[in-house]
XYZ file of C-alpha atoms in Angstrom:
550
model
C -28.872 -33.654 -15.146
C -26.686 -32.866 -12.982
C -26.570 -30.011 -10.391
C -23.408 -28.251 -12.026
C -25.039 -28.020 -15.511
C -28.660 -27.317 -13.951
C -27.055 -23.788 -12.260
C -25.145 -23.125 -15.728
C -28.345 -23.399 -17.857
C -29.907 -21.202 -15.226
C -27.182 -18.521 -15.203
C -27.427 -18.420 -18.878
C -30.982 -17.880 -19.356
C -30.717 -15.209 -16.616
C -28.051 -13.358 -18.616
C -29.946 -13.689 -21.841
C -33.158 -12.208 -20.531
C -31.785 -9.675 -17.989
C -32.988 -11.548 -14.873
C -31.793 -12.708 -11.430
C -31.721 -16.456 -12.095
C -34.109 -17.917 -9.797
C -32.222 -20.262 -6.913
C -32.375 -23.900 -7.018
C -32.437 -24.305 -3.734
C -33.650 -22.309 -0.837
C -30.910 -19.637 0.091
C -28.788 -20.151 3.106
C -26.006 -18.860 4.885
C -23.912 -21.472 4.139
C -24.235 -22.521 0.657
C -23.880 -19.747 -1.984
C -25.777 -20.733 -6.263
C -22.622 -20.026 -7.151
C -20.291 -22.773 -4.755
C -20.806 -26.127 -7.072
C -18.177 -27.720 -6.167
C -17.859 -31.013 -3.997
C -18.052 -30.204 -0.362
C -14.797 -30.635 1.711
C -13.810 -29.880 5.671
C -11.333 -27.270 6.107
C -9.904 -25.679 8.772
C -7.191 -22.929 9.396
C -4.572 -25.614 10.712
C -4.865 -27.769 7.584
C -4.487 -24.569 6.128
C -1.274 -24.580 7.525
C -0.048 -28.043 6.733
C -0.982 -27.652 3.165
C 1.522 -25.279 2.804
C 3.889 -26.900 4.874
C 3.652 -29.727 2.514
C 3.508 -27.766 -0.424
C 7.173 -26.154 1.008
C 8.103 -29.543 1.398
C 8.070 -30.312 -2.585
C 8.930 -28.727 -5.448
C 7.292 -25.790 -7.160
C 4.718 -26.536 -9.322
C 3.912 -23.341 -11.426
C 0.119 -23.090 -12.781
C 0.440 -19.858 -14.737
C -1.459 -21.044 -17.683
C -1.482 -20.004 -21.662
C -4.563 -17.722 -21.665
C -6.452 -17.880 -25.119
C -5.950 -15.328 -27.572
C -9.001 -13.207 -26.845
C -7.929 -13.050 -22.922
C -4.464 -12.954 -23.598
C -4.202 -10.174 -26.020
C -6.543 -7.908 -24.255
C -6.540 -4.180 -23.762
C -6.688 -2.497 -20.645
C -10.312 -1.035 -21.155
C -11.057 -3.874 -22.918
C -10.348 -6.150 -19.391
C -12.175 -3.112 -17.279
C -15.057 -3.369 -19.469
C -15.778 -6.821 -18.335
C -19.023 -7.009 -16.055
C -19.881 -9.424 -13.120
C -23.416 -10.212 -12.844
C -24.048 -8.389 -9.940
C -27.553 -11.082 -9.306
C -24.835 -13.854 -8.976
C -22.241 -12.390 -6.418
C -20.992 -14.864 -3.878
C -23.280 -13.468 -0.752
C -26.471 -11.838 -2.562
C -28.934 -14.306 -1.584
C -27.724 -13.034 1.856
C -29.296 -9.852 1.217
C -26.522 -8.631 3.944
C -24.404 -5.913 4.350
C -21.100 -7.191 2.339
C -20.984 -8.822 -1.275
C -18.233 -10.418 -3.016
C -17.301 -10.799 -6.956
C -14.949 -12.116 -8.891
C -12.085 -10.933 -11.059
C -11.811 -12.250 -14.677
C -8.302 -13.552 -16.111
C -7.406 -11.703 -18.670
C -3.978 -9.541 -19.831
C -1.225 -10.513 -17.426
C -3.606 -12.056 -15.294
C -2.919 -15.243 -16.627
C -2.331 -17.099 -13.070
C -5.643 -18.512 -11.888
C -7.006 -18.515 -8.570
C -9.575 -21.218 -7.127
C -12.275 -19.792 -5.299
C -14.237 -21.760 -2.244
C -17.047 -20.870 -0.060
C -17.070 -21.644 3.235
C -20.090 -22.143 6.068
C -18.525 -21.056 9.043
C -20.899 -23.463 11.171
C -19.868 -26.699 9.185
C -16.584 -25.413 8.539
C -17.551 -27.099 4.789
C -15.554 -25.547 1.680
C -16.739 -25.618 -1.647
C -15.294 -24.690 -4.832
C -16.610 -21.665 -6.772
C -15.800 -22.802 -10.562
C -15.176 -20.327 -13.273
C -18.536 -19.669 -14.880
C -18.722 -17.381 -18.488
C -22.439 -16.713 -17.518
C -21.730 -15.181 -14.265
C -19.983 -12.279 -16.569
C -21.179 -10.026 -19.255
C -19.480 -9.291 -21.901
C -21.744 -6.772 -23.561
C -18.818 -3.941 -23.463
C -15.800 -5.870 -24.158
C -14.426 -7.268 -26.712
C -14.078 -10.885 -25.852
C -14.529 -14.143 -28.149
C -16.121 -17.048 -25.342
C -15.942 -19.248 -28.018
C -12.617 -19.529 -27.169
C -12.698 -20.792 -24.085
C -11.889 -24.614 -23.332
C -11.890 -26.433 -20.033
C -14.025 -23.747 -18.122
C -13.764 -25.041 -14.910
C -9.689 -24.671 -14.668
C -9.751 -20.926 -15.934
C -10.567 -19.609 -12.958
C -10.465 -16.234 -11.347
C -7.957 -13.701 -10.931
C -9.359 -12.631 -7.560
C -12.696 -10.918 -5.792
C -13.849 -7.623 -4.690
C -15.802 -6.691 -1.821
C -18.464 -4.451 -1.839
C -20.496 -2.619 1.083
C -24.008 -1.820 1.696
C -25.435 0.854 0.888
C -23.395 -0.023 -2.381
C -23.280 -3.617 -3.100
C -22.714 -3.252 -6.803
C -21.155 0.299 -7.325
C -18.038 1.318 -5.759
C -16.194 -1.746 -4.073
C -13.723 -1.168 -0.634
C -11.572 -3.949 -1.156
C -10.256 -5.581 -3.797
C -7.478 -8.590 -3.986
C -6.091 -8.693 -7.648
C -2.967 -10.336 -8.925
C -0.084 -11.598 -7.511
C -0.180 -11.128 -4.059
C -1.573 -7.713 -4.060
C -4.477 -6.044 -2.271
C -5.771 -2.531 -1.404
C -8.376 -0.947 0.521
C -10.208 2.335 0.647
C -11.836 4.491 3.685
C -14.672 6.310 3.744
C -13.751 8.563 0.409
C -14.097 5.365 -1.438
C -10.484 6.665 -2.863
C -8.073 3.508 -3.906
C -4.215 4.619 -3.673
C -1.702 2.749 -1.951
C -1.819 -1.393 -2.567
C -0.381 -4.086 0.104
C 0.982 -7.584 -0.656
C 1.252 -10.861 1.258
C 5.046 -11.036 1.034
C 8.017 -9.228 -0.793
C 10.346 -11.812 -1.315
C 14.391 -10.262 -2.871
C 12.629 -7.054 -3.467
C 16.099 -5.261 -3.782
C 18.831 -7.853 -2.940
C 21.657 -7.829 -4.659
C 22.375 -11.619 -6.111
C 19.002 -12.299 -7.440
C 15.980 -11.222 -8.652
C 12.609 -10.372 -7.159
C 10.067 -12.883 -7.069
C 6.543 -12.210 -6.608
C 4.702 -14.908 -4.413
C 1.045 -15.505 -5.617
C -2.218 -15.585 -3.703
C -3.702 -19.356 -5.575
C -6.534 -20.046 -3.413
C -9.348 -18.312 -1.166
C -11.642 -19.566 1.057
C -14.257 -16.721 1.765
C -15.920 -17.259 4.771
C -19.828 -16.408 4.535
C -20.627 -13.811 7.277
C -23.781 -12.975 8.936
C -26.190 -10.764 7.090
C -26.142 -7.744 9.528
C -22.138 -7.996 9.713
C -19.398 -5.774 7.716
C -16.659 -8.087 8.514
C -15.765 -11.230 7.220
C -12.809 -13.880 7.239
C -10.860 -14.754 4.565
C -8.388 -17.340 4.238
C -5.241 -17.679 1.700
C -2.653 -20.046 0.175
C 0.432 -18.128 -1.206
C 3.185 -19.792 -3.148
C 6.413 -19.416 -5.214
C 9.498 -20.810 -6.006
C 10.987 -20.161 -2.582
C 8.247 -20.067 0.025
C 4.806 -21.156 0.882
C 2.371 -19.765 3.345
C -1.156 -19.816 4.771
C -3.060 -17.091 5.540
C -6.077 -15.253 7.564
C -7.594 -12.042 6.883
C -10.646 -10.790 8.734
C -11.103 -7.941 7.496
C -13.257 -5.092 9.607
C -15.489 -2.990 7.025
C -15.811 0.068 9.074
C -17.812 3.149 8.334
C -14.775 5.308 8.302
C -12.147 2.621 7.174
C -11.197 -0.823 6.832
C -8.898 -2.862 9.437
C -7.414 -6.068 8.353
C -5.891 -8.607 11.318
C -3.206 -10.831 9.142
C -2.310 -13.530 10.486
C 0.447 -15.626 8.387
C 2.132 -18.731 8.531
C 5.204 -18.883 6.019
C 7.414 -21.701 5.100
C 10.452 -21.184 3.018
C 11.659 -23.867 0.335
C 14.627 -22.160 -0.516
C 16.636 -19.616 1.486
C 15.526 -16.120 1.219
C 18.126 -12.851 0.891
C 15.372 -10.488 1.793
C 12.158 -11.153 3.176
C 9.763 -8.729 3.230
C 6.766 -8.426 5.817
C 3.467 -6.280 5.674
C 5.128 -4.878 2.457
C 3.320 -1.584 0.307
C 3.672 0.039 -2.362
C 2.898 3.555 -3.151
C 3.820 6.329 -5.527
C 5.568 9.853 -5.318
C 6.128 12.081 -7.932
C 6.472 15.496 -6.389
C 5.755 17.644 -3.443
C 6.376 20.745 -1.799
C 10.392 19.801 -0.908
C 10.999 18.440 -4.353
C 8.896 19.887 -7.050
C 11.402 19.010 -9.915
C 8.356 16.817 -11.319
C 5.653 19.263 -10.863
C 5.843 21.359 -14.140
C 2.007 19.933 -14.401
C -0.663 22.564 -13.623
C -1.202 20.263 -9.987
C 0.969 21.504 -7.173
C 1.985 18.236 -5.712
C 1.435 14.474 -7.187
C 1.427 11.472 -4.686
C 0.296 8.860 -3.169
C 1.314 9.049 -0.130
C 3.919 11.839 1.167
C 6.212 10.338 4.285
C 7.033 7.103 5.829
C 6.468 7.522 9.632
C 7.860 5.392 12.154
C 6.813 4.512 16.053
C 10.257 2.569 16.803
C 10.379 -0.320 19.231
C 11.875 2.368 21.914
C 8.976 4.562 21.469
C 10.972 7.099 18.830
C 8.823 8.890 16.567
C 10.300 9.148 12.971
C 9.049 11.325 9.801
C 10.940 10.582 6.965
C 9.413 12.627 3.810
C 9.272 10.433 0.399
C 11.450 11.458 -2.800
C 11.446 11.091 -6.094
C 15.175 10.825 -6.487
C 17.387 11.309 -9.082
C 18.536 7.279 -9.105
C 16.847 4.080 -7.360
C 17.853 4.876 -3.521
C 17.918 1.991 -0.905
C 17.564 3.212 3.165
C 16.714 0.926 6.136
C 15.671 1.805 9.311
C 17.214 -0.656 12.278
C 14.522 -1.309 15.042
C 13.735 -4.018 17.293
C 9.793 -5.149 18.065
C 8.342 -1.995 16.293
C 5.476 -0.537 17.491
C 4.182 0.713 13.724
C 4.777 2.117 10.655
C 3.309 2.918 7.490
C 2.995 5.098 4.202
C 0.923 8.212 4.951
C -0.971 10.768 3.035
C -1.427 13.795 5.762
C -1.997 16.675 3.001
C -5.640 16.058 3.218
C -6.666 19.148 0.917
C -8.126 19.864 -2.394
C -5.826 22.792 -2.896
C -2.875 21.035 -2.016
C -3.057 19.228 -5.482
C -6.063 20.807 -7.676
C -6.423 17.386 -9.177
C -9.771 16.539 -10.163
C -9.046 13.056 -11.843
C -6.277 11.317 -9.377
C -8.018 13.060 -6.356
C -5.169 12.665 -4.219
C -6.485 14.553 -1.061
C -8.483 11.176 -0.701
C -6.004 8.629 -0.750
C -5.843 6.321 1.881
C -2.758 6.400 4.280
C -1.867 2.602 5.207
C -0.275 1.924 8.445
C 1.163 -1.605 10.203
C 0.557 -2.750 13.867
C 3.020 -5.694 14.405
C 0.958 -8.014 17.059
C 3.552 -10.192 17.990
C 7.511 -9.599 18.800
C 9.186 -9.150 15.293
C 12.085 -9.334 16.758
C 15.380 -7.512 15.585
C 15.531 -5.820 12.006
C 14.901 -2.997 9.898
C 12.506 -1.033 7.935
C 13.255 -1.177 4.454
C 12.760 1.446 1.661
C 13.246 1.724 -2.042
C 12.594 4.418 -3.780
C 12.626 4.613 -7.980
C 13.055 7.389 -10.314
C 9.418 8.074 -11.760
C 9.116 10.841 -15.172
C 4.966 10.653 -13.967
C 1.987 9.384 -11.607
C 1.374 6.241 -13.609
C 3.799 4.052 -11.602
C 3.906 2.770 -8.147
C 7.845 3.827 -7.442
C 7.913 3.309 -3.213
C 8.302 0.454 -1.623
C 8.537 -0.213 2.123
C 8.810 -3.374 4.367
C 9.847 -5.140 7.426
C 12.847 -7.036 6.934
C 13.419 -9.637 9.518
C 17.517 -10.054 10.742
C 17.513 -13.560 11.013
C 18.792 -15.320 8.133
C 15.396 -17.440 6.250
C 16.578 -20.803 5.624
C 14.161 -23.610 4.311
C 12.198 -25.622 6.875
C 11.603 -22.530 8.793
C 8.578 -21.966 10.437
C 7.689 -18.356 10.388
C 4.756 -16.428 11.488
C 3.803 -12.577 11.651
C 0.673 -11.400 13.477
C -0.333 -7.613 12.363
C -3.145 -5.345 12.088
C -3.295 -3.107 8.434
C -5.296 0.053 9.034
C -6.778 1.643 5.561
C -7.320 5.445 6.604
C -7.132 9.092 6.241
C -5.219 8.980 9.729
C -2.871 6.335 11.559
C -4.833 4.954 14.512
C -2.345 5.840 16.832
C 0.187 9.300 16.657
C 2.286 10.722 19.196
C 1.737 13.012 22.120
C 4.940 15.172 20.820
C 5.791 17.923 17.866
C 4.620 16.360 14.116
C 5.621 16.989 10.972
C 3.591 19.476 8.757
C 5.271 19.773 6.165
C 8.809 19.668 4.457
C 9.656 22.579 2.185
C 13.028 23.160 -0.253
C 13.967 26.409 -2.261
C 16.820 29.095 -2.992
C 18.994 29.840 0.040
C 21.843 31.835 1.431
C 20.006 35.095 1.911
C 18.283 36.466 4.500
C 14.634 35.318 4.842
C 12.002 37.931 4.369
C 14.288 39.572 1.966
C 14.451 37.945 -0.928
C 17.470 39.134 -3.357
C 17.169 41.982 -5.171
C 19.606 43.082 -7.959
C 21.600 39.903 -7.248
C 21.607 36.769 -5.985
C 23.953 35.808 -3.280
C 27.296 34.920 -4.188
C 27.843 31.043 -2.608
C 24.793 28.830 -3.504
C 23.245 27.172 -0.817
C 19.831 25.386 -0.557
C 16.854 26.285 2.364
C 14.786 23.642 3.910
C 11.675 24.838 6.122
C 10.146 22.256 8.190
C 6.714 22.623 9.921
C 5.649 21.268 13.495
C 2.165 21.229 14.535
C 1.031 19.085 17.947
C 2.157 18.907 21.438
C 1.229 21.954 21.948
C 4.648 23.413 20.495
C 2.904 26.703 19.825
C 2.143 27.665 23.523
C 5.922 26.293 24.327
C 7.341 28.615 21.494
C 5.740 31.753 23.292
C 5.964 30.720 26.856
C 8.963 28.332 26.829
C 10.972 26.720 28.038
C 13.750 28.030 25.314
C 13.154 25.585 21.765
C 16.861 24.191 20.255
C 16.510 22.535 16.862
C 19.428 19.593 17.178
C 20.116 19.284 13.342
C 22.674 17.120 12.180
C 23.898 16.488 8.255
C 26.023 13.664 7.022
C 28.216 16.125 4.872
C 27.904 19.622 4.124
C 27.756 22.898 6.747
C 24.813 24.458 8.023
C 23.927 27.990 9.025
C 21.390 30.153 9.756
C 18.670 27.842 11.576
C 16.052 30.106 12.474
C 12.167 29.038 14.681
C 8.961 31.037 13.708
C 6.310 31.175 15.439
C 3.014 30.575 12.922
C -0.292 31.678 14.247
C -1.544 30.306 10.621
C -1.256 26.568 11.450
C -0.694 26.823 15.420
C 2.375 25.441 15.134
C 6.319 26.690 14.461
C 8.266 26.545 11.489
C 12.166 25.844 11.649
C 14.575 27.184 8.877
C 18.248 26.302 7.536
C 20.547 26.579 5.007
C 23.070 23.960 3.770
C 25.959 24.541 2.234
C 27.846 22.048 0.052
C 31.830 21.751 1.072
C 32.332 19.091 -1.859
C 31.269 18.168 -4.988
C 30.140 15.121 -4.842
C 26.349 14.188 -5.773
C 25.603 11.369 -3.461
C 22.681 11.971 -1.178
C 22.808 13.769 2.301
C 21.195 12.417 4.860
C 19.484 15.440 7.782
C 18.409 14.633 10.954
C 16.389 17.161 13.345
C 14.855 16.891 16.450
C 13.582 20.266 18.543
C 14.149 19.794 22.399
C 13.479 22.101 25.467
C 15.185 21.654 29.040
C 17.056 18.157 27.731
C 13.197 17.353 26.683
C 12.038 15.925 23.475
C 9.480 17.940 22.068
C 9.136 16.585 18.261
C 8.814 13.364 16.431
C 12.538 13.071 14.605
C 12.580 14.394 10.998
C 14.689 12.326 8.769
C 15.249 13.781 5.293
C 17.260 12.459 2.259
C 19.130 14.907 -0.224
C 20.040 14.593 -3.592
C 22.683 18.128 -4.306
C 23.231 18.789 -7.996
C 26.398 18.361 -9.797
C 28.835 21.527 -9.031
C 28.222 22.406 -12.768
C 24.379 23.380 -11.790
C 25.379 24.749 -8.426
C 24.475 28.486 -9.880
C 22.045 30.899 -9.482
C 19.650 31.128 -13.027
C 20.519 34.544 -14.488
C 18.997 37.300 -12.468
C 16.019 39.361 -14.625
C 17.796 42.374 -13.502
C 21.324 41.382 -14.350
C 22.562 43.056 -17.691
């Protein structure tokens, strides 16, 4: 008998009786139950060659027909599936970090081969697709169905954390090139990918490159971080990957290091891409006739440029799919942030968005000339991701290039780095053209105009709003007029707020693009706020009826 069918008949009985299956040999660091496949060397470099190769050749797709009982499955019916937690990748460890494995099932239909790898022998082995190391007790799911096991394979792994190595995972990898990671809430929210490849160019379609092998590096038992390596592929580009990935108490910190080869050329290339949602907030509540006050993901895209700019650009939910991007040149960061870290801010109890991770980028080698990308979609609800941001490289990508981006991800409530100036707060929208603290009586005002309050908190802008020197708001608008830009002073939040009216001169819909930046003495003294418009036709450009008009 041989050693493949002796761990199967072992699994099984361990399922059908409720137990830990008892290891056939004695447990070591470097050789996982689970791992039955031949051993093999492997190394990051050959890593690299693979996919050179693979570049080098034509695309060989293995999305395979799932059988009917996979294929046709329901969403709880797929989340009911269990992983026998007593046959996890690094239990015999009895360490701090744990890995399982994703079923295929729904549109998960692309499998993923799974190795093990001793990181003294630098020897790989394959982790084959096992029915027994699931249970199926809650789902509806026929194994009878299955044929040729060994080839299903996995849609992708968790991770899990001491103290809870079987409850609540912290990261997860899961179709397509997608991952995501939580902080210390335990909160999922935003999701990252390997690549973005024609995201939003205009002669061709998006393509979604696909994660098709790991190699999970066994760490030591008293460690929370671990290295995991990756082979991506699609039609038009290969690439090799490392991950070691930092379990921290209060977050997790991934150092990506990739190595892509195009086979075909590439309109838009998209690096460190995520994806997040944003349904409505305090400046745009058109969305929010829910009972929760604000519904996102993530609120503003932030910016540290490669001259050491600060940029807050709040997140829409526009009318129609909007495309902006951001020129830089070696950026120092950037990244998708939830700052609204309060319950009250949302009074949602299922979505608990006060928890969601913010996700920001660290480039860790010279990008070079290019420009942050953004694409935002019309969204009716909180169900879809609808935000999409990326660095797009300015050279052109040809095939036989050699590319390769070094970057940190940080998963946390906070950026790891923030500026020494003015931040953002928060962005506000509402009824304008009167004056403020006097909200219109018997009528409204006569020309329609629309306010926009915007909150700074940091750099000690308070104590320079009472002491001085003098604060000038430098606001600038791509169409329109502007009037009435006022600074508070707000003991509340130790910071100021800054107020303005625009005024449409046009009737065109298109979006207006605001820039503001406060400055004292020729100084900067804020981070710059960047803010995207959408004005309503000139139809809707009227004042509801007032209660107290006849």
């Amino acid at each position: 008998m041989d050693r493949r069918t002796l761990l199967k008949r072992s699994l099984a009985l361990a399922a059908f009786y409720g137990l830990p299956a008892a290891p056939l040999l004695a447990a070591t660091r470097d050789m996982p139950e689970i791992a039955d496949g031949e051993p093999s060397d492997f190394s990051f470099e050959w890593l690299q060659r693979l996919a050179k190769e693979m570049a080098n050749s034509s695309y060989q797709n293995n999305v395979r027909e799932l059988p009917p009982t996979l294929a046709n499955m329901t969403p709880q019916d797929y989340n009911a599936i269990g992983y026998d937690a007593g046959h996890s990748l690094w239990h015999d460890l009895d360490g701090k970090l744990d890995v399982q494995f994703f079923h295929v099932g729904m549109g998960f239909n692309q499998p993923v081969r799974m190795y093990a790898l001793d990181p003294d022998s630098r020897q790989a082995r394959e982790i084959h697709f096992d029915p027994s190391l699931f249970r199926y007790g809650k789902a509806d799911v026929d194994v009878s169905q299955f044929e040729d096991e060994e080839t299903l394979g996995f849609a992708g792994f968790r991770v899990f954390k001491a103290p809870s190595l079987t409850e609540r995972d912290i990261v997860s990898f899961l179709g397509a090139s997608y991952f995501r990671a939580v902080d210390d809430t335990y909160q999922y929210g935003i999701s990252a990918r390997g690549l973005a490849v024609n995201t939003f160019a205009e002669s061709t379609k998006e393509e979604f490159p696909t994660y098709t092998r790991f190699w999970l590096e066994t760490p030591a038992p008293d460690s929370t971080t671990f290295t995991a390596y990756a082979l991506l592929d699609s039609p038009k580009v290969a690439g090799a990957y490392r991950f070691v990935i930092h379990c921290e108490e209060e977050r997790v910190v991934m150092e990506i290091d990739k190595h892509l080869y195009p086979r075909e050329a590439i309109e838009q290339l998209g690096i460190a891409p995520m994806t997040s949602m944003f349904s409505c907030g305090t400046h745009q509540r058109r969305m929010c006739d829910t009972i929760h006050p604000q519904i996102h993901d993530s609120d503003r895209l932030t910016m540290w440029r490669g001259n050491g700019e600060w940029v807050c650009r709040p997140l829409n939910n526009p009318p129609v799919l909007q495309y902006n991007a951001f020129a830089d040149e070696s950026p120092k960061g950037f990244g998708l942030l939830q700052t609204e870290r309060d319950f009250e801010a949302y009074e949602d109890v299922i979505g608990n968005y006060h928890e969601r991770p913010s996700l920001w980028v660290e480039p860790r080698n010279d990008w070079g000339k290019g420009e942050i990308q953004l694409m935002e979609i019309p969204t009716t609800g909180e169900t879809m991701d609808n935000v999409v941001a990326f660095w797009k490289p300015r050279e052109a990508v040809e095939p036989g290039d050699s590319l390769n981006f070094t970057y940190r991800l940080y998963w946390n409530a906070r950026p790891p780095v923030t500026t020494d100036l003015a931040r953002i707060r928060e962005t506000r929208s509402g009824m304008g053209g009167f004056t403020e603290g006097w909200a219109p009586g018997e009528h409204y005002p006569e020309e329609w105009a629309r306010r926009f309050s915007v909150d700074y908190i940091g750099g000690d802008i308070l104590r320079i709003a009472k002491n001085g020197p003098p604060i000038m708001a430098q606001l600038k608008v791509s169409r329109g007029k502007t009037s009435d830009i006022q600074i508070f002073q707000v003991e509340e939040f130790e910071g100021i707020r800054v107020i303005f009216d625009w005024y449409p001169t046009e009737d065109s819909v298109d979006p207006i693009d605001m820039r503001m930046v406060l400055e004292g003495d020729g100084d900067t003294l804020s981070e710059t706020w960047l803010y995207q418009y959408f004005p309503p036709p000139p139809d809707q450009r009227e004042h509801p009826p007032h209660p107290l008009d006849d």
